[in-house]
Tab-separated table of C-alpha atoms and ligand atoms in Angstrom:
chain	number	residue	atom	x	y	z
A	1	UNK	CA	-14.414	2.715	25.389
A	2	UNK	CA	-17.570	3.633	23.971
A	3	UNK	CA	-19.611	-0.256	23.758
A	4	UNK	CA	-21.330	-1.269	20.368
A	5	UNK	CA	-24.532	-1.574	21.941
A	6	UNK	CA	-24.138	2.241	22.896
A	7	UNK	CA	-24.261	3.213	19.119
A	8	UNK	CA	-27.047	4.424	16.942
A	9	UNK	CA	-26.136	3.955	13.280
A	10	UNK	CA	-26.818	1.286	11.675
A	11	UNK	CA	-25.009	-1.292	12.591
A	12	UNK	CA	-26.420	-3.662	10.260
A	13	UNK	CA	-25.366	-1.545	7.442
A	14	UNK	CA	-21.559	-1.013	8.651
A	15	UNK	CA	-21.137	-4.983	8.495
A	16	UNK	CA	-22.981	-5.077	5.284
A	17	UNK	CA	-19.618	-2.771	4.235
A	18	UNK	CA	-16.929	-4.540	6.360
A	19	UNK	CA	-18.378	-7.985	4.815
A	20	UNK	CA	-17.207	-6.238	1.243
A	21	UNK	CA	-13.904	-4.739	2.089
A	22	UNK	CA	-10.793	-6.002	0.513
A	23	UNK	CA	-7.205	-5.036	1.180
A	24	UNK	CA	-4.034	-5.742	-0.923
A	25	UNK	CA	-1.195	-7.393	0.644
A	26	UNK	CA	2.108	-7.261	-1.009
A	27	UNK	CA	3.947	-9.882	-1.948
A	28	UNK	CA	7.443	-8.506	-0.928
A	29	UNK	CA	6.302	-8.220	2.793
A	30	UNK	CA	6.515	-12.305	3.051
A	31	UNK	CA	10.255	-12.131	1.688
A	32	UNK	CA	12.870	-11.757	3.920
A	33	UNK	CA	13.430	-7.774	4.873
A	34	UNK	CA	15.158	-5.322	6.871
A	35	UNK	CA	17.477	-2.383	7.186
A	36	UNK	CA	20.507	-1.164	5.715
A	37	UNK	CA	22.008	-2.615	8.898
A	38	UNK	CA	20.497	-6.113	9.113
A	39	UNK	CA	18.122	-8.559	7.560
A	40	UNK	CA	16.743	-11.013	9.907
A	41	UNK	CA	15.680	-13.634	8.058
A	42	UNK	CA	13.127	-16.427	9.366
A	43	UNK	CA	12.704	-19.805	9.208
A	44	UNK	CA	9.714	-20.765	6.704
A	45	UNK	CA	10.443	-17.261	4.362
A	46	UNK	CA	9.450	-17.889	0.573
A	47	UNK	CA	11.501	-18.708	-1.549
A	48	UNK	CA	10.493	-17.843	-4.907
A	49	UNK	CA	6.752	-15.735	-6.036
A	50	UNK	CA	5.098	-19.110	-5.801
A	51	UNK	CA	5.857	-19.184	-1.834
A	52	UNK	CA	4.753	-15.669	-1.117
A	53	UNK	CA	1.607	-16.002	-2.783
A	54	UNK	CA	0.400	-19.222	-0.950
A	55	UNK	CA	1.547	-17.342	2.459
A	56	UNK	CA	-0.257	-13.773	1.253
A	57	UNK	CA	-3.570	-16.681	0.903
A	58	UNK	CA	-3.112	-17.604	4.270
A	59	UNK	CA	-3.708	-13.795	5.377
A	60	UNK	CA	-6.926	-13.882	3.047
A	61	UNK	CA	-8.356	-17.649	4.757
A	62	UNK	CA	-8.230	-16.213	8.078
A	63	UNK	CA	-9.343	-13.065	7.400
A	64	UNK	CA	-11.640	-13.129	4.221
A	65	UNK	CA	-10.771	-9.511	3.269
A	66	UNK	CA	-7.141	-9.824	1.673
A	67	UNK	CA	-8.167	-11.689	-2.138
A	68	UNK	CA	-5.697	-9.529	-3.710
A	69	UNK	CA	-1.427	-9.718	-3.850
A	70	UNK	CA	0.656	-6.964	-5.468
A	71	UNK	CA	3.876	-8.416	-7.242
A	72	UNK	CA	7.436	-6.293	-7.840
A	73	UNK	CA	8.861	-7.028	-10.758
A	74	UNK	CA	11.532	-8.531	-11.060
A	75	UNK	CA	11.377	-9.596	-7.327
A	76	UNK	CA	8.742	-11.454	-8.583
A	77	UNK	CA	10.012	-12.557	-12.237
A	78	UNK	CA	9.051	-15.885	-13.450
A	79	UNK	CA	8.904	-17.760	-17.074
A	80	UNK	CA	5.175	-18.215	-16.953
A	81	UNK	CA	2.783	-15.579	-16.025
A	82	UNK	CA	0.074	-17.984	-17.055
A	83	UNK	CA	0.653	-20.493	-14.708
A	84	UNK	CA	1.254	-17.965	-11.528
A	85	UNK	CA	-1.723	-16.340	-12.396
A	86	UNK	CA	-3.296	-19.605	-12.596
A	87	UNK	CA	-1.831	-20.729	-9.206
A	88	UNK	CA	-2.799	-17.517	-7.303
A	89	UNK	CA	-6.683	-18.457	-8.656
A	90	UNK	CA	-5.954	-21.936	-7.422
A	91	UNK	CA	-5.168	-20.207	-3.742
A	92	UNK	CA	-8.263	-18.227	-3.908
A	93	UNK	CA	-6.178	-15.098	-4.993
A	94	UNK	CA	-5.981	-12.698	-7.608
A	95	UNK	CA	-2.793	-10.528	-8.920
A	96	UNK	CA	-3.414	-6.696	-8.004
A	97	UNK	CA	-0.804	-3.934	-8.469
A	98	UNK	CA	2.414	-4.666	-10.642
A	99	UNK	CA	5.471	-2.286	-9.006
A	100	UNK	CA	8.131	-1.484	-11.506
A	101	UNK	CA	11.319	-1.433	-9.807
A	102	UNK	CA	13.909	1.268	-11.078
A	103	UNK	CA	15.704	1.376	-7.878
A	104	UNK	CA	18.181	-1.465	-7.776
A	105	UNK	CA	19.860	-1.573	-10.565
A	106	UNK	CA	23.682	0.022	-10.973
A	107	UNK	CA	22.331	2.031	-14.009
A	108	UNK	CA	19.574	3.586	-11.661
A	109	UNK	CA	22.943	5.642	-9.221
A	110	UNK	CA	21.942	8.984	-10.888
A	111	UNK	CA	17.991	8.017	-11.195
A	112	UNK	CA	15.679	6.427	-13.316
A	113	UNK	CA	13.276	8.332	-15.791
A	114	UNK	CA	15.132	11.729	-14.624
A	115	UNK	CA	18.382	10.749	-14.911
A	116	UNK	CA	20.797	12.529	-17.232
A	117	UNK	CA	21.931	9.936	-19.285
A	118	UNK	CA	19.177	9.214	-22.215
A	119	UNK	CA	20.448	5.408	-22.257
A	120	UNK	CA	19.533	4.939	-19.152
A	121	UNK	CA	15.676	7.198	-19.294
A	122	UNK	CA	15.161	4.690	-21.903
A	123	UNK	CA	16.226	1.930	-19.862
A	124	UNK	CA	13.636	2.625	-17.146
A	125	UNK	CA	10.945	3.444	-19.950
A	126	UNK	CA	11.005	-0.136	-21.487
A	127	UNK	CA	10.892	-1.624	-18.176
A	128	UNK	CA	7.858	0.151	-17.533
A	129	UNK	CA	6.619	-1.226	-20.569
A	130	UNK	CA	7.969	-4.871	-19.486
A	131	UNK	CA	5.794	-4.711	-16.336
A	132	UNK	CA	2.345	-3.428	-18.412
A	133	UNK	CA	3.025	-6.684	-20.145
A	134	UNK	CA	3.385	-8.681	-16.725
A	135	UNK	CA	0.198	-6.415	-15.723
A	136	UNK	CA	-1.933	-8.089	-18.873
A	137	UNK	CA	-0.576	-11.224	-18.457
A	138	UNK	CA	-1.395	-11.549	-14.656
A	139	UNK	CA	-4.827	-9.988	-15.083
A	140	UNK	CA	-4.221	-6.735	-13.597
A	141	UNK	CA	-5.020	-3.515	-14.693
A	142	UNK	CA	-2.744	-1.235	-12.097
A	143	UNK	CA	1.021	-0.231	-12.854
A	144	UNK	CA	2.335	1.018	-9.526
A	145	UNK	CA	5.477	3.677	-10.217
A	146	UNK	CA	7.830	4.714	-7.564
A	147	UNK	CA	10.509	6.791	-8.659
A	148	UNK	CA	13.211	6.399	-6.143
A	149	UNK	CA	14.947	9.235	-8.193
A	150	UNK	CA	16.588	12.030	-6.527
A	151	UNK	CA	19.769	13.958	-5.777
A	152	UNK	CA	22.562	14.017	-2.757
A	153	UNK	CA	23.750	17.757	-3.152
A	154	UNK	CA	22.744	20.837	-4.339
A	155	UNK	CA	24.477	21.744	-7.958
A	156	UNK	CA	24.694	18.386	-8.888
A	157	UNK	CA	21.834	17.888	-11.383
A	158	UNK	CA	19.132	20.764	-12.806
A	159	UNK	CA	15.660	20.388	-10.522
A	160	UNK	CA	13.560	21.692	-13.477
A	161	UNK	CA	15.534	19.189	-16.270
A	162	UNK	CA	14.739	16.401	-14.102
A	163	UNK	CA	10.986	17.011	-13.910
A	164	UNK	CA	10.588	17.434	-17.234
A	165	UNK	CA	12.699	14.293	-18.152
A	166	UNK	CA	10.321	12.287	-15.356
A	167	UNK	CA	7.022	14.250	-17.779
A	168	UNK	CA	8.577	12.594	-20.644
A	169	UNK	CA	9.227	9.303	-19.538
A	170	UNK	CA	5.872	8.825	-18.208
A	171	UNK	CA	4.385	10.445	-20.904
A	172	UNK	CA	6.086	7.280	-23.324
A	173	UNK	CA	5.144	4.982	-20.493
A	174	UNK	CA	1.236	6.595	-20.514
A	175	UNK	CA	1.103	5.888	-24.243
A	176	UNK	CA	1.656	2.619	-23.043
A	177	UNK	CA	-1.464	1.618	-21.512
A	178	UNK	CA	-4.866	0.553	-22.697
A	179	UNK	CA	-8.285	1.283	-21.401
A	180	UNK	CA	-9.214	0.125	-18.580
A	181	UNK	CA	-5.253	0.278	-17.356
A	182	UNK	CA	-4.141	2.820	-14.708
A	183	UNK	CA	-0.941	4.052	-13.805
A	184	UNK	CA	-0.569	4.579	-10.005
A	185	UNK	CA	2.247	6.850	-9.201
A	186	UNK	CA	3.871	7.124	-5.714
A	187	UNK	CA	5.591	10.258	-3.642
A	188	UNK	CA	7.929	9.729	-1.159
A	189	UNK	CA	9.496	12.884	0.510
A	190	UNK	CA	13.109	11.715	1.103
A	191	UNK	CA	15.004	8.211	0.780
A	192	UNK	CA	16.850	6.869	-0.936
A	193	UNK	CA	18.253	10.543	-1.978
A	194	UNK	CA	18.335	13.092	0.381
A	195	UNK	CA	18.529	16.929	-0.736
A	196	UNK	CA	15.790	16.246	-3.564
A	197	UNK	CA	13.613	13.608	-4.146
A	198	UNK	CA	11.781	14.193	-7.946
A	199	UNK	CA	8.285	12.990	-6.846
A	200	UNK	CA	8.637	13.994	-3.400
A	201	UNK	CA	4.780	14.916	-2.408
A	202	UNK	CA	1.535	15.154	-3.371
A	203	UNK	CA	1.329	17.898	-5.648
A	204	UNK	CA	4.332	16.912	-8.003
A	205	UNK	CA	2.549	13.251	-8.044
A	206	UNK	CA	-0.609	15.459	-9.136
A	207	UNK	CA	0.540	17.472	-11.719
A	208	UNK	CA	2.220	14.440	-13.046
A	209	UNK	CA	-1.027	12.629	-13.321
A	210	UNK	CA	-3.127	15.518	-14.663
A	211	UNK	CA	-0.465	16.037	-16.952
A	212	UNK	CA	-0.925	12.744	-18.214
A	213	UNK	CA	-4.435	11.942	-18.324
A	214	UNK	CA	-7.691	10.530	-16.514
A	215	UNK	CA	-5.482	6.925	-16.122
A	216	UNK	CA	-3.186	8.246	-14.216
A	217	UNK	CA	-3.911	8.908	-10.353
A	218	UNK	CA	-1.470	9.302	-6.989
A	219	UNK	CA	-0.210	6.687	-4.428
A	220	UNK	CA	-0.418	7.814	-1.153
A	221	UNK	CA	1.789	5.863	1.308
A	222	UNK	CA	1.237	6.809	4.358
A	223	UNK	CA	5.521	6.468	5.476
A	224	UNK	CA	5.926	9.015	3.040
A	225	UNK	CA	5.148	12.425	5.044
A	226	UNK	CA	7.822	15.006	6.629
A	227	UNK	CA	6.347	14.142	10.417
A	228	UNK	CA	3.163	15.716	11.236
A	229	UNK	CA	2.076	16.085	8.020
A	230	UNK	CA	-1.646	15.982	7.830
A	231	UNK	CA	-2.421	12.874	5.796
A	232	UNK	CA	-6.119	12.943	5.878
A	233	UNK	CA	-6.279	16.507	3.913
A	234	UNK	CA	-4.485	14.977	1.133
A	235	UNK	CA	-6.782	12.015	0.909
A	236	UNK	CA	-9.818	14.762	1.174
A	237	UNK	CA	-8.177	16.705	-1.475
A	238	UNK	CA	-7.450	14.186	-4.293
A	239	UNK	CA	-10.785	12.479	-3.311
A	240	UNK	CA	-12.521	15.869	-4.398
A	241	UNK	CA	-10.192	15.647	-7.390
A	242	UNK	CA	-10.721	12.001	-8.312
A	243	UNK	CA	-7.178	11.163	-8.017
A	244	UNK	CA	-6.436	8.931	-5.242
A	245	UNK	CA	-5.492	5.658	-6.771
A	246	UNK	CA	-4.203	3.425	-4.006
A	247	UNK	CA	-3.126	3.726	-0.813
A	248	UNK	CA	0.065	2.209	0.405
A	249	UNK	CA	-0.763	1.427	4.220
A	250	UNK	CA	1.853	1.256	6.895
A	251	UNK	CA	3.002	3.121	10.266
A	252	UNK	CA	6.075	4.937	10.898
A	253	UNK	CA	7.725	6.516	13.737
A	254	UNK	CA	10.232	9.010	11.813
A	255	UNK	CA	10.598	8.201	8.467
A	256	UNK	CA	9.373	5.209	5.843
A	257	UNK	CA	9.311	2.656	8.705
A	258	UNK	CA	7.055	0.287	6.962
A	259	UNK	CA	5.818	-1.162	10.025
A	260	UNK	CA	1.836	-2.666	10.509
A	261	UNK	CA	-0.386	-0.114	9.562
A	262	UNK	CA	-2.285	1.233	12.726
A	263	UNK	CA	0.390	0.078	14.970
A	264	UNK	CA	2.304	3.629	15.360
A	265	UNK	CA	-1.186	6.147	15.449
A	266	UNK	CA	-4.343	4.484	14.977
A	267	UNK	CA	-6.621	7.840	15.487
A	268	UNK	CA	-4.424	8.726	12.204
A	269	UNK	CA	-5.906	5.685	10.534
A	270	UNK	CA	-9.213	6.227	11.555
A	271	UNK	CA	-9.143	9.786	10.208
A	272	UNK	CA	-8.072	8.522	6.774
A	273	UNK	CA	-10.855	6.110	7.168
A	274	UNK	CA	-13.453	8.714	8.278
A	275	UNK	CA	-12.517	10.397	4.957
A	276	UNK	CA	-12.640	7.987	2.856
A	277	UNK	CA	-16.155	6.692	4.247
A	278	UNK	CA	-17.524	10.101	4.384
A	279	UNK	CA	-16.345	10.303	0.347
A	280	UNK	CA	-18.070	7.255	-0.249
A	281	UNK	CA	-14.794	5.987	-1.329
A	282	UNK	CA	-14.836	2.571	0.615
A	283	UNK	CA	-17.392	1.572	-3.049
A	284	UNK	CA	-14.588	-0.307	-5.360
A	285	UNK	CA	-16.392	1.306	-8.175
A	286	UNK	CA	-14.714	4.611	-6.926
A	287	UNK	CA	-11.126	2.711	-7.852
A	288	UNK	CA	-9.215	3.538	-4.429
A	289	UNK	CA	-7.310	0.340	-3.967
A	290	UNK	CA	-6.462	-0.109	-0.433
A	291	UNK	CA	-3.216	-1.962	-0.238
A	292	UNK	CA	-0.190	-2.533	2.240
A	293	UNK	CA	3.499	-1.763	1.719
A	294	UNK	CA	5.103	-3.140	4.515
A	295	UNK	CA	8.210	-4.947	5.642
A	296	UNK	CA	8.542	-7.085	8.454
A	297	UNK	CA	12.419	-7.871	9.846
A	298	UNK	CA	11.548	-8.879	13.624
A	299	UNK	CA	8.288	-9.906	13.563
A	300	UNK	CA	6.575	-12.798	12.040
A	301	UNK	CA	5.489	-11.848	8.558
A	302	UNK	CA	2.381	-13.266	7.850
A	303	UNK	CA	0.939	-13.221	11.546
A	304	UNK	CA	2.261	-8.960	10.959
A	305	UNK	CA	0.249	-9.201	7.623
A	306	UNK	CA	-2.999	-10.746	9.582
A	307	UNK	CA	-2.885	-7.889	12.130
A	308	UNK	CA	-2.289	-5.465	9.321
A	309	UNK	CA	-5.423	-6.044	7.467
A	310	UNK	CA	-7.783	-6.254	11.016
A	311	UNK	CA	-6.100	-2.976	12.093
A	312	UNK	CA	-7.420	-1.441	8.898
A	313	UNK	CA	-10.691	-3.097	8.953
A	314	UNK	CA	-10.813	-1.857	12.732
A	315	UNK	CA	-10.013	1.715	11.598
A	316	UNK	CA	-13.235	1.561	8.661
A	317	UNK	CA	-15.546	0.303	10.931
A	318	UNK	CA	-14.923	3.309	13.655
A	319	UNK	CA	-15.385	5.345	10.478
A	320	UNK	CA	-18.465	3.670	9.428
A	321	UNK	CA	-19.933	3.798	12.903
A	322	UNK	CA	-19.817	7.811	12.724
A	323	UNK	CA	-22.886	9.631	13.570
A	324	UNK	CA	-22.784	11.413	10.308
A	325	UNK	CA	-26.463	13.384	10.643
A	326	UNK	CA	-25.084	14.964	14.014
A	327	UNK	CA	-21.439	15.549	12.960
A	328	UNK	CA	-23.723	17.739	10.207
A	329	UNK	CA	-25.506	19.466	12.227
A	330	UNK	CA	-22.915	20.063	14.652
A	331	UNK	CA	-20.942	21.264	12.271
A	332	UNK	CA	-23.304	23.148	10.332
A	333	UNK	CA	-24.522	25.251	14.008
A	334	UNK	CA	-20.620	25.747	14.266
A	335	UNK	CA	-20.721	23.285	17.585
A	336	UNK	CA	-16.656	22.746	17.873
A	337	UNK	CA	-17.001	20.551	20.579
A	338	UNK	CA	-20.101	19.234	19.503
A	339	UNK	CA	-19.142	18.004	16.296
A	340	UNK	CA	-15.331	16.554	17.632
A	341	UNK	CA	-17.670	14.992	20.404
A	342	UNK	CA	-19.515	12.728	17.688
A	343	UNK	CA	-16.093	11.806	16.109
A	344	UNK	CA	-14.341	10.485	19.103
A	345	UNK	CA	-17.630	8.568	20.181
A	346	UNK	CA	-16.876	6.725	16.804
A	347	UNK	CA	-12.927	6.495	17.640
A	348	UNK	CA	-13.517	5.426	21.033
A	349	UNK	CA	-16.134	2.464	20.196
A	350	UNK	CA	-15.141	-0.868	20.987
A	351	UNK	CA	-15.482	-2.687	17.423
A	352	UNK	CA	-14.581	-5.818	17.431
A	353	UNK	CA	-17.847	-7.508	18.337
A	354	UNK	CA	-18.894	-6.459	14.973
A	355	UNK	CA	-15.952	-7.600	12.892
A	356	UNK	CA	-16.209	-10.968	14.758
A	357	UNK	CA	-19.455	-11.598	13.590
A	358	UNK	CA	-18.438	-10.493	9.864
A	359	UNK	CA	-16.022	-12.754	10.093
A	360	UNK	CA	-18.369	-15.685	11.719
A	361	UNK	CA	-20.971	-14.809	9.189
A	362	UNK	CA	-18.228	-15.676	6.566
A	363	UNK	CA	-17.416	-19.034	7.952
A	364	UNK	CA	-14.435	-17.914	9.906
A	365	UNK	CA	-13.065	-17.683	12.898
A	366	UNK	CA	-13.756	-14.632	15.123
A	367	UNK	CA	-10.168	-13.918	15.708
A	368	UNK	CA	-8.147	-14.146	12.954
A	369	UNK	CA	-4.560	-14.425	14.215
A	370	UNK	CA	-5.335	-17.362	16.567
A	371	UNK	CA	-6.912	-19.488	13.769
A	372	UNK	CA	-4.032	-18.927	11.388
A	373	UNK	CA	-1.591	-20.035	14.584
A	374	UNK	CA	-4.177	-23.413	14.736
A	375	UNK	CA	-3.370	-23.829	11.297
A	376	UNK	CA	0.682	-25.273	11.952
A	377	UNK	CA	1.047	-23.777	8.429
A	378	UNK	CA	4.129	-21.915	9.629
A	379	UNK	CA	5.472	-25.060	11.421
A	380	UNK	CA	5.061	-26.829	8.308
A	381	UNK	CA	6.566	-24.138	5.600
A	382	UNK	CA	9.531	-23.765	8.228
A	383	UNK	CA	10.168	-27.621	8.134
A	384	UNK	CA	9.983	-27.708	4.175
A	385	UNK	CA	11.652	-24.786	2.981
A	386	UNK	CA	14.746	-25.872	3.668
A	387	UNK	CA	17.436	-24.740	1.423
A	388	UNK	CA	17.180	-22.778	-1.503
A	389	UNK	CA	17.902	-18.962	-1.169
A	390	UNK	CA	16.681	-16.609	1.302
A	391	UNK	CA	16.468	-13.513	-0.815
A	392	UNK	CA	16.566	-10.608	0.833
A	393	UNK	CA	14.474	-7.777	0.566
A	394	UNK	CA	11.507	-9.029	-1.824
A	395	UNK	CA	13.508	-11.449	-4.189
B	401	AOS	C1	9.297	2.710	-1.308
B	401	AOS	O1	9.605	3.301	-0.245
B	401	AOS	C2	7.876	2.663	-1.694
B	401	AOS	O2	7.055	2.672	-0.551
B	401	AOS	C3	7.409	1.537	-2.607
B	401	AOS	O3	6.015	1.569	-2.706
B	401	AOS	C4	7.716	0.160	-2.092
B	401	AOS	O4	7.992	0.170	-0.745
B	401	AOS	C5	8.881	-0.460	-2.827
B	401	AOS	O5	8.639	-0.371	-4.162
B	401	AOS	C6	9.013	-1.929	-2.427
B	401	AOS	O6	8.899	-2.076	-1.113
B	402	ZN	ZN1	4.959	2.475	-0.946
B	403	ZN	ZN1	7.923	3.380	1.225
């Protein structure tokens, strides 16, 4: 392991960056999860939005880089918007993404916006339009869509009818927003359907978006990929397009595993990163929000949130820390090895000095997981949140 005194960028400069960086955590990784074949729920889960928000703030006091909580509606239904707005503020958060959720509801068995029954496209349309309201009244400005639409067997509904029923419920949803507002819309290749999924990649996400307009722009969740996909061409492609809206972070083994993000293949991280840092995407004026979609069944949640967010700030900082004059000119003079030489030095640097002095110079402690243990807060939530019900998956 390559040590940070070794390097020669500018060091100073990287941490200037990593001092900036915010990640999204998401509100239904706190709630009790699992798989079709268990839910292991723990002592301390939240119990209502209120609950996951003041855990997702723990995440953000130890780490200083996780301000921001997404919300599912209705997983995350309450009367006043107002006042959990008002709390989040009061927790030293802010609301970011709103996720519509046309995936749980018996209506939803034949799909959402494509489904063949007009009752039931309109259905999904005004809950769209439901959670744009939620989005104003939380703050926010991003509508997260993910379609789990899709069919079993082959015959059993028209591929091309169902893409242009999804065109023409987003287009009513589209219509929908203001300026300012973007609509975020997700691809998943398979799951829950499995012989077609109707935004199952990239390029149907795309043509969706451009279809729609410059407020529209592509999810990218990186569980979402037929395995070994390669992840960080697509983020280099709809970078040069302008049409990577958020990312949804996690690592998977073999399918949509939702487990911590950099856990599974961190070199695969660190390529995203080097992407997005060579793009100059890592600016928040560039509108890539980097946020986590993850679900944690065995492991503790928020303590699985903390690493989350320092295994993507670990990932930026290699990327940051990338000779990017020589990886030029090595690429330029056609040096193969030469320029993959300059990339690994980057990968194989040891930096965590440097993110525990971002975090000192922010007041914190240097390691992030062992101050939120000092904290007893999960002692204490287990103790009080007694009763009630543990919801499962993000209610
Ligand atoms: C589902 O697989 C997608 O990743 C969604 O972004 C998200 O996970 C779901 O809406 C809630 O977990
Ligand atoms: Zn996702
Ligand atoms: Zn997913």
């Amino acid at each position: 392991m390559r040590r940070i005194e070794e390097v020669i960028v500018d060091i100073a400069a990287a941490k200037a960056v990593l001092a900036q960086q915010t990640i999204e955590v998401p509100s239904w990784a706190y709630g009790n999860s699992g798989t079709r074949f268990k839910v292991f729920g723990t002592p301390g889960t939240p119990r209502d939005p209120w609950e996951k928000i003041a855990d997702a703030a723990q995440v953000n006091a130890v780490t200083g880089a996780a301000p921001r909580v997404s919300l599912h509606i209705p997983w995350d239904k309450v009367e006043d918007y107002d006042a959990l707005s008002a709390y989040a503020h009061e927790q030293g958060m802010t609301i970011g993404a709103i996720n519509s959720n046309v995936f749980q509801d018996d209506d939803y068995r034949l799909g959402s916006l494509a489904n063949p029954d007009a009752r039931v496209r309109a259905k999904a349309v005004a809950h769209h339009l439901d959670c744009l309201e939620v989005m104003r009244a939380v703050g926010s400005t991003d509508l997260k869509i993910w379609l789990a639409d899709g069919t079993n067997y082959a015959g059993q509904d028209s591929i091309r009818a169902r893409q242009d029923r999804v065109a023409e419920g987003l287009e009513q949803i589209y219509a929908g927003l203001q300026p300012g507002e973007r609509i975020l819309l997700e691809y998943k290749f398979f799951e829950p359907f499995f012989y077609t999924t109707d935004i199952p990649d990239w390029g149907t996400s795309l043509v969706h978006c451009m279809a729609l307009g410059e407020q529209a722009t592509v999810v990218l969740d990186t569980g979402h990929h037929a395995p070994g996909t390669n992840i960080e061409f697509i983020v280099a492609q709809l970078l040069r397009l302008g049409r990577l809206g958020a990312f949804d972070f996690n690592s998977r083994y073999y399918a949509d595993d939702d487990l911590i993000v950099g856990s599974a293949d961190p070199f695969q991280l660190f390529r995203i990163m080097h992407e997005i840092v060579q793009a100059g995407a890592l600016d928040p004026a560039l509108g890539v929000n980097f946020m986590l979609d993850q679900c944690h069944n065995i492991e503790a949640k928020i303590p699985a949130q903390i690493r989350s967010v320092m295994n993507v700030q670990e990932a930026t900082a290699k990327a940051l820390l990338v000779d990017a004059d020589a990886l030029g000119a090595a690429q330029q003079a056609g040096d193969v090895l030469g320029a993959h030489a300059v990339l690994m030095d980057a990968f194989n640097t040891d930096v965590r000095p440097i993110l525990a002095e971002v975090r000192e110079a922010k007041g914190l402690d240097a390691d992030p997981i062992k101050a939120f243990a000092a904290t007893g807060y999960a002692e204490k939530v287990a103790a009080e949140r007694v009763g009630g019900t543990q919801a499962s998956w993000g209610a």
